[in-house]
Amino acid sequence: MKSPIPVLMLTGYLGAGKTTLLNHVLALPGIREKRLAMIINEFGPLGVDGSLVNAGAHPKYELNRGSVFCICIKTDFIKTLVAIAQDVKPDLVIIEATGVADPCDLGQILGTPPLAQAFTTWANVCLVDAQGFVQTAAFLRTAARQVMWADGLVVNKGDRVSPADLAVLQPILGAINPRAPQIVVTQGQVPEAFLEGLVHRPFQAPGSDQPQPELSSGSVQTELPVDRQAFLEAVSGLGDRLLRLKGTVVFKEGARFMEVINGRVLEKDPPGQNTRTAFAVIGWKISKEDLTAAFSRCL
Amino acid sequence: MKAIDRVHAALSCEKPDRVPWVPFVGCHAGALIGKTATEFLKSEALMVEGLQEAIKRYKPDGIPVSFDLQIEAEALGCTLAWADENPPSVSGHILIEGRTLEDLKPLDVQAGRIPLVLGTTRRLRQANPDLALYGLLTGPFTLALHLLGTDIFMKMFDDPDYVKRLMTYCTQVGVRMASALIDAGCDVVAVVDPMTSQIGPDQFREFVTPYMTEVFQSVKAKGAFSSFFVCGHAQQNIVAMCECQPNNVSIDENIPLDYVRSVCLPRGISFGGNMQLTSVLLLGSAEDSQRNALACMEVAGETGYLLAPGCDLPYGTPPANLEAVMRIALDPYERDVIRAKAATKTSADLLDLSEYGNSDKIIVDIVTLDSEACAPCQYMVEAVRKVTPEFEGIVEWREHKIKYRESLVFMTSLMVRNVPTICIDGQITFVSRIPARDELIAAIQRRINEKMRTKIQQRRASIYILGNAGADRDRIRVNTEKAVKELGADVDIVEIDDEQKIAAYGISKVMLPAVVLARYQVKTTRVIPEPAIIKEWIKDV
């Protein structure tokens, strides 16, 4: 019986740099010599990712119906994999999955009868945008679930954040997925050895009804003036548990646009005329209720 | 009970006369009339023709008029990419292509393909006054994603007010679309918002609940029923979905049905869906589909549940699978059959019938649902009953009604998968087809000929010469040897002088010398025959 075809899966939120990473991976010596097939999908402008991927002889299959693992596109995905197994018989299949793909479905799909004998998962690599992960994951559950399911985490855009920000982000990623090794890169330049060292481990994730892995978000709105000192004390009091804050705060002395990034407080003139306070917050290891309640004393 | 009343009863969380069946026929209806999804979804005439075909074949209680979540986005100016076997997808998001939220006008129900959908609705309503018609509209959150793309997730933090203004606009679109669908003849409005599965309940309550609630209230105000369709991993949001106060929540196979039931029913909200689209309805067999449908119905119960797939049916779904589900929905007898089959899945229940059919007679078994209740079964039984007298007692027939457990065990043991089926001496011969008289006679005759050949090959005989050694016994042996030789027969000659053995043949001393001819036939080797089989042999004797 023929050996199953390995599948390398790339996940990550839109804008994390998956296409750049894919182009880099395709150029790696150990990958370049293989016969490849690629499945490319993105929820967004049709075919953009596909057209950016380096030209080459690799058969490419584009799926464009929302999430690659949304049940609605499962049919196309299975048909594509069956066609690859029958017609292409490659050495490796690379799947660039949409940013809104829930990776827990990959094992389920690869386990369906027509595919179970033909494919095996090499590794599930999740690309994390060092700049935008926290904001995204707090709202888009899938971003955190992609990290949770990964066999390896590539933290991209490492040059765009400070070492202090990385020092906050990496423990968060480690808490969401303690099994996956992490590597910080720029421009998707992941070393081949990192990919070769990855081992796929079947993972039983918590159900989708379970709470997010300790990331929370909320918003605070009020028509009343805010006490600046109390506001800053609330920020300070939350400490590491407040990852981000962004929005307009109308202090007694006037409106300001406030931003807090990992404890650093920035402020500037607000855009337009603002007469009410409205800001969003993202917390770590704190409930939405406690997070928003922390600001109640300054209102 | 009319189909539409059955659907309305279930949507009202009441117990209808049976669970309503609502196949989500989208572009699959195009496949039914040999048209691509693109051809189908762009033509009112083809949509009506395809959906009428689906109604004829699947006998639904309710059916969606259109399952295309791009209708409103297209009408608002988004570009679409079309496919042969899928609905189109949104390929250009107008709010990241230069237009602003303030530029967007209220939905014009004369724009894009909306008139086509409304025209199809009117014609279907006229042709099917007793059928529930589902009008589908794109949920506000999914429409917001169509307009803005996935930037919406970043904006939920960066500019939540903008997201809320966008949601308000999308809600107005939904309310307008719902109103148009109801006016055209839809009695149920399904708000399909699959992208809400991507967010958690906190974000749902902040960015979805107020807007969805408004859409559902507008549907209620117009006297129609509402349903909240979601797909994907959305279990975390089921409670929040119920808080939006739809009449119904419909989910796909990613969410356990018992969980949805436990959340919805106490809140007075009906529920539906959960049938497995790809692995069963598309790739499985008719029986797999029936088992899945029955499993859903048994978990859901009879109150407030609508049997439906989890999303729109794949274009290439085998119609036989959906017809099989239809029979499960409509016919309690089919449900009993599938239930009974499930109960006899263990190998311990199966009979070893490998030697079945070795009796002298030809046994014709007819496996049926019940010839008194099922027309094809009745005709098949009639066909067999009429020809068996021609064989003057050589052929015996029996009907096995699989509503009885022993018959089902027999059916499974013979590996019969369809009913009605005719087996001749345990061999599956006619499956779901009533044979013509001559065809049936020929099939039986072939079996008789085959059996005769085997019998001649298998039969052996012995001649026992009983008596003390001496001249008389010797002469008998010589004559017997001569006769066997001249006939060329395969007969053993055995001389017996043991008094007890002679007595066992019922021969006394005064009757000696005696000759006994014994025929024997190999019936089985290296197997333990079932009593039913041994009985057939004994009857031959």
Short mmCIF file of C-alpha atoms in Angstrom, two decimals, chain B residues 123-538:
data_model
loop_
_atom_site.label_atom_id
_atom_site.label_comp_id
_atom_site.label_asym_id
_atom_site.label_seq_id
_atom_site.Cartn_x
_atom_site.Cartn_y
_atom_site.Cartn_z
CA ARG B 123 -45.01 31.47 -8.27
CA LEU B 124 -44.15 28.79 -5.72
CA ARG B 125 -46.76 30.14 -3.32
CA GLN B 126 -49.39 30.05 -6.03
CA ALA B 127 -48.50 26.48 -7.01
CA ASN B 128 -48.11 25.19 -3.43
CA PRO B 129 -50.58 26.93 -1.14
CA ASP B 130 -50.21 24.22 1.53
CA LEU B 131 -46.42 24.24 1.68
CA ALA B 132 -44.32 26.28 4.12
CA LEU B 133 -42.10 28.62 2.14
CA TYR B 134 -38.88 29.78 3.78
CA GLY B 135 -37.56 33.15 2.68
CA LEU B 136 -33.86 33.35 3.47
CA LEU B 137 -32.03 36.58 4.10
CA THR B 138 -28.43 37.31 4.97
CA GLY B 139 -27.99 37.98 8.67
CA PRO B 140 -26.69 41.44 9.61
CA PHE B 141 -23.29 40.23 10.84
CA THR B 142 -22.59 38.10 7.76
CA LEU B 143 -23.77 40.93 5.51
CA ALA B 144 -21.43 43.28 7.39
CA LEU B 145 -18.58 40.89 6.60
CA HIS B 146 -19.61 40.85 2.95
CA LEU B 147 -19.48 44.64 2.88
CA LEU B 148 -16.35 45.20 4.97
CA GLY B 149 -14.44 41.93 4.79
CA THR B 150 -12.64 40.51 7.78
CA ASP B 151 -11.48 43.99 8.80
CA ILE B 152 -14.60 43.93 10.90
CA PHE B 153 -12.85 41.87 13.58
CA MET B 154 -10.12 44.48 14.02
CA LYS B 155 -12.68 47.28 13.93
CA MET B 156 -14.62 45.68 16.77
CA PHE B 157 -11.73 46.86 18.95
CA ASP B 158 -10.41 49.81 16.97
CA ASP B 159 -13.74 51.41 16.18
CA PRO B 160 -16.69 49.62 17.77
CA ASP B 161 -19.01 52.55 17.03
CA TYR B 162 -18.35 52.12 13.32
CA VAL B 163 -19.15 48.41 13.54
CA LYS B 164 -22.40 49.24 15.31
CA ARG B 165 -23.37 51.77 12.66
CA LEU B 166 -22.60 49.19 10.01
CA MET B 167 -24.71 46.64 11.87
CA THR B 168 -27.55 49.15 12.04
CA TYR B 169 -27.39 49.57 8.28
CA CYS B 170 -27.31 45.80 7.70
CA THR B 171 -30.29 45.42 10.02
CA GLN B 172 -32.27 47.89 7.92
CA VAL B 173 -31.38 45.83 4.87
CA GLY B 174 -32.57 42.68 6.64
CA VAL B 175 -35.85 44.23 7.78
CA ARG B 176 -36.57 45.45 4.25
CA MET B 177 -35.71 42.11 2.71
CA ALA B 178 -37.82 40.23 5.25
CA SER B 179 -40.78 42.45 4.51
CA ALA B 180 -40.44 41.87 0.75
CA LEU B 181 -40.16 38.10 1.20
CA ILE B 182 -43.26 37.98 3.40
CA ASP B 183 -45.22 40.14 0.98
CA ALA B 184 -44.24 37.78 -1.85
CA GLY B 185 -45.62 34.77 0.00
CA CYS B 186 -43.05 33.43 2.48
CA ASP B 187 -44.56 32.37 5.78
CA VAL B 188 -41.18 31.73 7.45
CA VAL B 189 -38.21 34.08 7.32
CA ALA B 190 -34.85 32.47 8.04
CA VAL B 191 -32.12 34.91 8.97
CA VAL B 192 -28.90 33.15 8.05
CA ASP B 193 -25.90 34.45 9.95
CA PRO B 194 -23.14 31.85 9.88
CA MET B 195 -20.32 34.27 10.58
CA THR B 196 -21.60 34.82 14.11
CA SER B 197 -20.00 31.46 14.89
CA GLN B 198 -16.66 33.28 14.73
CA ILE B 199 -17.30 35.40 17.83
CA GLY B 200 -17.95 34.66 21.47
CA PRO B 201 -21.12 35.32 23.43
CA ASP B 202 -19.85 38.62 24.88
CA GLN B 203 -19.18 40.03 21.43
CA PHE B 204 -22.38 38.46 20.15
CA ARG B 205 -24.47 40.25 22.76
CA GLU B 206 -22.73 43.53 22.00
CA PHE B 207 -22.53 43.40 18.20
CA VAL B 208 -25.33 41.03 17.13
CA THR B 209 -28.14 40.70 19.66
CA PRO B 210 -29.71 44.18 19.37
CA TYR B 211 -29.70 43.99 15.57
CA MET B 212 -30.94 40.45 15.17
CA THR B 213 -33.67 41.09 17.70
CA GLU B 214 -34.90 43.97 15.59
CA VAL B 215 -35.07 41.79 12.46
CA PHE B 216 -37.00 39.07 14.28
CA GLN B 217 -39.41 41.61 15.77
CA SER B 218 -40.09 42.99 12.29
CA VAL B 219 -40.89 39.47 11.04
CA LYS B 220 -43.21 38.87 13.97
CA ALA B 221 -44.94 42.20 13.38
CA LYS B 222 -45.80 41.06 9.85
CA GLY B 223 -47.33 37.84 11.15
CA ALA B 224 -44.67 35.46 9.87
CA PHE B 225 -42.45 32.96 11.66
CA SER B 226 -38.72 33.46 12.05
CA SER B 227 -35.70 31.21 12.26
CA PHE B 228 -32.08 31.92 13.16
CA PHE B 229 -29.80 29.81 10.97
CA VAL B 230 -26.20 29.39 11.99
CA CYS B 231 -23.50 26.97 10.95
CA GLY B 232 -20.05 26.15 12.23
CA HIS B 233 -18.81 25.94 15.80
CA ALA B 234 -21.46 28.13 17.34
CA GLN B 235 -22.35 26.21 20.47
CA GLN B 236 -21.08 29.06 22.63
CA ASN B 237 -23.75 31.36 21.19
CA ILE B 238 -26.92 29.24 21.30
CA VAL B 239 -28.18 30.89 24.48
CA ALA B 240 -27.45 34.34 23.05
CA MET B 241 -29.19 33.34 19.81
CA CYS B 242 -32.30 32.42 21.79
CA GLU B 243 -32.17 35.80 23.51
CA CYS B 244 -32.78 37.38 20.09
CA GLN B 245 -36.26 35.79 20.27
CA PRO B 246 -36.61 33.97 16.98
CA ASN B 247 -39.28 31.27 16.70
CA ASN B 248 -36.62 28.75 15.76
CA VAL B 249 -32.90 28.08 15.92
CA SER B 250 -31.41 25.94 13.17
CA ILE B 251 -27.92 24.46 13.47
CA ASP B 252 -25.57 22.20 11.60
CA GLU B 253 -23.80 19.01 12.63
CA ASN B 254 -21.09 20.84 14.59
CA ILE B 255 -23.38 21.41 17.56
CA PRO B 256 -24.87 18.54 19.58
CA LEU B 257 -28.60 18.42 18.98
CA ASP B 258 -29.41 17.44 22.54
CA TYR B 259 -27.62 20.56 23.75
CA VAL B 260 -29.63 22.77 21.41
CA ARG B 261 -32.83 21.07 22.47
CA SER B 262 -32.01 21.61 26.15
CA VAL B 263 -31.39 25.32 25.55
CA CYS B 264 -34.23 26.07 23.14
CA LEU B 265 -37.30 24.22 24.36
CA PRO B 266 -37.35 25.65 27.92
CA ARG B 267 -37.26 29.10 26.30
CA GLY B 268 -40.20 28.29 24.06
CA ILE B 269 -38.05 28.27 20.94
CA SER B 270 -38.20 25.47 18.41
CA PHE B 271 -35.09 24.02 16.78
CA GLY B 272 -34.01 22.19 13.67
CA GLY B 273 -31.24 20.92 11.44
CA ASN B 274 -28.20 18.88 12.48
CA MET B 275 -28.35 16.26 9.70
CA GLN B 276 -24.87 15.52 8.40
CA LEU B 277 -24.43 17.15 5.03
CA THR B 278 -21.21 15.86 3.59
CA SER B 279 -20.24 12.62 5.26
CA VAL B 280 -23.77 11.22 5.12
CA LEU B 281 -26.14 12.97 2.71
CA LEU B 282 -23.50 13.56 0.04
CA LEU B 283 -21.06 10.68 0.49
CA GLY B 284 -23.13 8.10 2.36
CA SER B 285 -25.78 5.64 1.24
CA ALA B 286 -29.54 5.93 1.40
CA GLU B 287 -29.55 3.77 4.50
CA ASP B 288 -26.84 5.93 6.13
CA SER B 289 -29.04 8.94 5.43
CA GLN B 290 -32.05 7.25 6.95
CA ARG B 291 -30.11 6.27 10.06
CA ASN B 292 -28.85 9.83 10.48
CA ALA B 293 -32.35 11.27 10.03
CA LEU B 294 -33.78 8.83 12.53
CA ALA B 295 -31.00 9.58 15.03
CA CYS B 296 -31.80 13.30 14.79
CA MET B 297 -35.51 12.65 15.25
CA GLU B 298 -34.95 10.42 18.25
CA VAL B 299 -32.63 12.88 19.98
CA ALA B 300 -34.88 15.83 19.17
CA GLY B 301 -38.20 14.32 20.13
CA GLU B 302 -41.54 15.11 18.56
CA THR B 303 -42.12 18.60 19.92
CA GLY B 304 -40.69 21.70 18.32
CA TYR B 305 -38.22 19.98 15.99
CA LEU B 306 -37.92 20.30 12.23
CA LEU B 307 -35.94 17.64 10.39
CA ALA B 308 -33.46 19.41 8.13
CA PRO B 309 -29.85 19.32 7.05
CA GLY B 310 -27.42 21.68 8.72
CA CYS B 311 -26.94 23.96 5.73
CA ASP B 312 -27.85 24.11 2.07
CA LEU B 313 -27.57 20.73 0.42
CA PRO B 314 -24.46 20.16 -1.69
CA TYR B 315 -25.18 20.47 -5.40
CA GLY B 316 -24.39 16.82 -6.08
CA THR B 317 -26.31 15.23 -3.20
CA PRO B 318 -27.73 11.92 -4.51
CA PRO B 319 -31.52 12.38 -4.80
CA ALA B 320 -31.95 8.77 -3.62
CA ASN B 321 -30.51 9.78 -0.24
CA LEU B 322 -32.99 12.62 0.16
CA GLU B 323 -35.88 10.44 -1.00
CA ALA B 324 -34.82 7.91 1.62
CA VAL B 325 -34.86 10.62 4.30
CA MET B 326 -38.27 11.71 3.04
CA ARG B 327 -39.59 8.19 3.62
CA ILE B 328 -38.19 8.21 7.15
CA ALA B 329 -39.93 11.51 7.81
CA LEU B 330 -43.25 10.46 6.29
CA ASP B 331 -43.53 6.79 7.09
CA PRO B 332 -43.41 5.46 10.64
CA TYR B 333 -43.03 1.99 9.19
CA GLU B 334 -39.70 2.93 7.55
CA ARG B 335 -38.56 4.28 10.89
CA ASP B 336 -39.40 0.95 12.51
CA VAL B 337 -37.39 -0.86 9.88
CA ILE B 338 -34.30 1.28 10.42
CA ARG B 339 -34.71 0.98 14.17
CA ALA B 340 -34.98 -2.79 13.90
CA LYS B 341 -31.96 -2.96 11.64
CA ALA B 342 -29.96 -0.96 14.16
CA ALA B 343 -30.98 -3.45 16.82
CA THR B 344 -29.55 -6.40 14.88
CA LYS B 345 -26.14 -5.09 14.11
CA THR B 346 -24.18 -7.41 16.37
CA SER B 347 -22.69 -10.44 14.70
CA ALA B 348 -23.91 -12.64 17.56
CA ASP B 349 -27.41 -12.09 16.24
CA LEU B 350 -26.63 -13.33 12.79
CA LEU B 351 -27.39 -16.86 11.62
CA ASP B 352 -24.83 -18.93 9.77
CA LEU B 353 -26.74 -19.57 6.57
CA SER B 354 -23.80 -20.64 4.46
CA GLU B 355 -25.40 -24.07 3.99
CA TYR B 356 -28.88 -22.67 3.47
CA GLY B 357 -30.61 -24.18 0.47
CA ASN B 358 -29.13 -27.68 0.60
CA SER B 359 -32.49 -29.38 1.08
CA ASP B 360 -34.11 -31.30 -1.75
CA LYS B 361 -36.73 -28.62 -2.26
CA ILE B 362 -36.12 -25.17 -3.68
CA ILE B 363 -36.81 -22.50 -1.12
CA VAL B 364 -37.87 -19.06 -2.36
CA ASP B 365 -37.65 -16.42 0.37
CA ILE B 366 -39.25 -13.03 -0.18
CA VAL B 367 -37.96 -10.36 2.18
CA THR B 368 -40.54 -7.60 2.47
CA LEU B 369 -41.59 -4.68 4.59
CA ASP B 370 -45.02 -6.27 4.66
CA SER B 371 -46.94 -7.41 1.60
CA GLU B 372 -50.13 -6.17 3.19
CA ALA B 373 -48.84 -2.66 3.59
CA CYS B 374 -46.32 -2.16 0.83
CA ALA B 375 -47.38 -2.35 -2.81
CA PRO B 376 -44.07 -3.48 -4.36
CA CYS B 377 -43.83 -6.14 -1.67
CA GLN B 378 -47.34 -7.31 -2.48
CA TYR B 379 -46.60 -7.61 -6.21
CA MET B 380 -43.40 -9.51 -5.54
CA VAL B 381 -45.15 -12.00 -3.27
CA GLU B 382 -47.92 -12.40 -5.85
CA ALA B 383 -45.38 -13.12 -8.58
CA VAL B 384 -43.78 -15.91 -6.57
CA ARG B 385 -47.06 -17.36 -5.36
CA LYS B 386 -48.35 -17.71 -8.92
CA VAL B 387 -45.38 -19.63 -10.32
CA THR B 388 -44.65 -22.08 -7.52
CA PRO B 389 -47.55 -24.50 -8.38
CA GLU B 390 -45.86 -25.08 -11.74
CA PHE B 391 -43.10 -26.97 -9.94
CA GLU B 392 -45.52 -29.41 -8.32
CA GLY B 393 -44.33 -29.25 -4.75
CA ILE B 394 -40.61 -28.94 -5.45
CA VAL B 395 -40.64 -25.22 -4.71
CA GLU B 396 -41.67 -23.73 -1.40
CA TRP B 397 -41.95 -20.00 -0.75
CA ARG B 398 -42.07 -17.88 2.37
CA GLU B 399 -42.48 -14.23 3.08
CA HIS B 400 -40.23 -12.63 5.70
CA LYS B 401 -41.76 -9.42 7.00
CA ILE B 402 -38.93 -7.51 8.52
CA LYS B 403 -41.17 -5.85 11.03
CA TYR B 404 -40.60 -9.06 12.94
CA ARG B 405 -37.23 -9.42 14.58
CA GLU B 406 -36.58 -13.00 13.41
CA SER B 407 -37.24 -11.95 9.83
CA LEU B 408 -34.85 -9.09 10.18
CA VAL B 409 -32.19 -11.42 11.55
CA PHE B 410 -32.81 -13.70 8.58
CA MET B 411 -32.54 -10.76 6.17
CA THR B 412 -29.31 -9.52 7.69
CA SER B 413 -27.87 -13.03 7.78
CA LEU B 414 -28.50 -13.42 4.06
CA MET B 415 -26.91 -9.97 3.57
CA VAL B 416 -30.08 -8.64 1.97
CA ARG B 417 -29.97 -4.83 2.02
CA ASN B 418 -33.08 -3.80 0.13
CA VAL B 419 -36.69 -4.74 0.37
CA PRO B 420 -38.43 -6.34 -1.34
CA THR B 421 -35.88 -8.94 -2.40
CA ILE B 422 -36.28 -12.48 -3.68
CA CYS B 423 -33.73 -15.07 -2.60
CA ILE B 424 -33.68 -18.51 -4.17
CA ASP B 425 -32.10 -21.07 -1.86
CA GLY B 426 -30.49 -18.26 0.05
CA GLN B 427 -29.02 -16.55 -3.00
CA ILE B 428 -30.10 -12.92 -3.57
CA THR B 429 -31.76 -13.10 -7.00
CA PHE B 430 -34.14 -10.18 -7.54
CA VAL B 431 -33.56 -6.91 -5.67
CA SER B 432 -36.32 -4.30 -5.53
CA ARG B 433 -37.62 -5.56 -8.88
CA ILE B 434 -40.65 -7.69 -9.62
CA PRO B 435 -39.46 -10.37 -12.06
CA ALA B 436 -41.56 -11.30 -15.07
CA ARG B 437 -43.18 -14.73 -14.81
CA ASP B 438 -40.84 -16.39 -17.33
CA GLU B 439 -37.83 -14.78 -15.73
CA LEU B 440 -38.77 -16.09 -12.32
CA ILE B 441 -39.47 -19.58 -13.64
CA ALA B 442 -36.13 -19.62 -15.44
CA ALA B 443 -34.32 -18.56 -12.28
CA ILE B 444 -35.97 -21.33 -10.26
CA GLN B 445 -35.28 -23.89 -12.97
CA ARG B 446 -31.63 -22.94 -13.06
CA ARG B 447 -31.44 -23.60 -9.36
CA ILE B 448 -33.18 -26.97 -9.74
CA ASN B 449 -30.70 -28.02 -12.41
CA GLU B 450 -27.78 -26.88 -10.35
CA LYS B 451 -29.07 -28.75 -7.34
CA MET B 452 -29.58 -31.95 -9.29
CA ARG B 453 -26.04 -31.85 -10.53
CA THR B 454 -24.71 -31.30 -7.05
CA LYS B 455 -26.90 -34.00 -5.61
CA ILE B 456 -25.75 -36.58 -8.13
CA GLN B 457 -22.17 -35.65 -7.43
CA GLN B 458 -22.59 -35.78 -3.66
CA ARG B 459 -24.66 -38.95 -3.26
CA ARG B 460 -23.01 -42.17 -2.20
CA ALA B 461 -24.41 -45.61 -1.37
CA SER B 462 -23.34 -48.76 0.44
CA ILE B 463 -24.56 -52.33 0.16
CA TYR B 464 -24.37 -54.18 3.44
CA ILE B 465 -24.30 -57.99 3.21
CA LEU B 466 -25.41 -59.30 6.55
CA GLY B 467 -24.75 -62.88 7.73
CA ASN B 468 -22.09 -65.26 8.92
CA ALA B 469 -19.18 -66.00 6.63
CA GLY B 470 -19.91 -68.85 4.32
CA ALA B 471 -20.94 -69.88 0.83
CA ASP B 472 -24.22 -67.92 0.81
CA ARG B 473 -22.57 -64.64 1.77
CA ASP B 474 -19.76 -65.23 -0.70
CA ARG B 475 -22.24 -65.75 -3.55
CA ILE B 476 -24.09 -62.56 -2.64
CA ARG B 477 -20.80 -60.63 -2.61
CA VAL B 478 -19.77 -61.99 -6.00
CA ASN B 479 -23.15 -61.11 -7.54
CA THR B 480 -23.07 -57.64 -6.00
CA GLU B 481 -19.55 -56.96 -7.24
CA LYS B 482 -20.63 -58.06 -10.70
CA ALA B 483 -23.68 -55.74 -10.63
CA VAL B 484 -21.68 -52.73 -9.38
CA LYS B 485 -19.05 -53.37 -12.01
CA GLU B 486 -21.55 -53.67 -14.82
CA LEU B 487 -23.34 -50.47 -13.74
CA GLY B 488 -20.14 -48.57 -13.11
CA ALA B 489 -21.76 -47.32 -9.92
CA ASP B 490 -19.93 -45.77 -6.97
CA VAL B 491 -21.13 -48.19 -4.30
CA ASP B 492 -19.27 -49.60 -1.31
CA ILE B 493 -19.79 -53.27 -0.44
CA VAL B 494 -19.57 -54.05 3.25
CA GLU B 495 -19.91 -57.53 4.85
CA ILE B 496 -21.13 -57.60 8.43
CA ASP B 497 -21.28 -60.64 10.74
CA ASP B 498 -21.41 -58.91 14.14
CA GLU B 499 -24.77 -59.95 15.67
CA GLN B 500 -25.36 -56.65 17.44
CA LYS B 501 -24.66 -54.59 14.32
CA ILE B 502 -26.95 -56.88 12.29
CA ALA B 503 -29.69 -56.41 14.90
CA ALA B 504 -29.30 -52.63 14.56
CA TYR B 505 -30.59 -52.99 10.99
CA GLY B 506 -33.73 -54.70 12.31
CA ILE B 507 -32.67 -58.07 10.95
CA SER B 508 -33.03 -61.18 13.13
CA LYS B 509 -30.89 -64.31 12.90
CA VAL B 510 -33.59 -66.25 11.10
CA MET B 511 -33.68 -63.67 8.34
CA LEU B 512 -30.01 -64.12 7.38
CA PRO B 513 -28.38 -63.77 4.93
CA ALA B 514 -29.75 -60.28 4.12
CA VAL B 515 -28.81 -57.34 1.92
CA VAL B 516 -29.37 -53.70 2.96
CA LEU B 517 -28.92 -50.79 0.58
CA ALA B 518 -28.11 -47.45 2.29
CA ARG B 519 -27.93 -44.15 0.52
CA TYR B 520 -26.34 -41.16 2.19
CA GLN B 521 -25.72 -37.56 1.27
CA VAL B 522 -23.09 -35.13 2.49
CA LYS B 523 -24.98 -32.15 3.85
CA THR B 524 -22.33 -30.11 5.61
CA THR B 525 -18.69 -30.35 6.46
CA ARG B 526 -16.85 -28.47 9.17
CA VAL B 527 -19.82 -26.31 10.12
CA ILE B 528 -22.50 -26.56 12.73
CA PRO B 529 -25.82 -26.35 10.90
CA GLU B 530 -28.65 -24.30 12.39
CA PRO B 531 -31.78 -26.17 13.49
CA ALA B 532 -33.77 -24.45 10.72
CA ILE B 533 -31.48 -26.02 8.14
CA ILE B 534 -31.48 -29.47 9.70
CA LYS B 535 -35.27 -29.32 9.68
CA GLU B 536 -35.24 -28.92 5.93
CA TRP B 537 -33.08 -32.05 5.55
CA ILE B 538 -35.34 -34.02 7.81
#
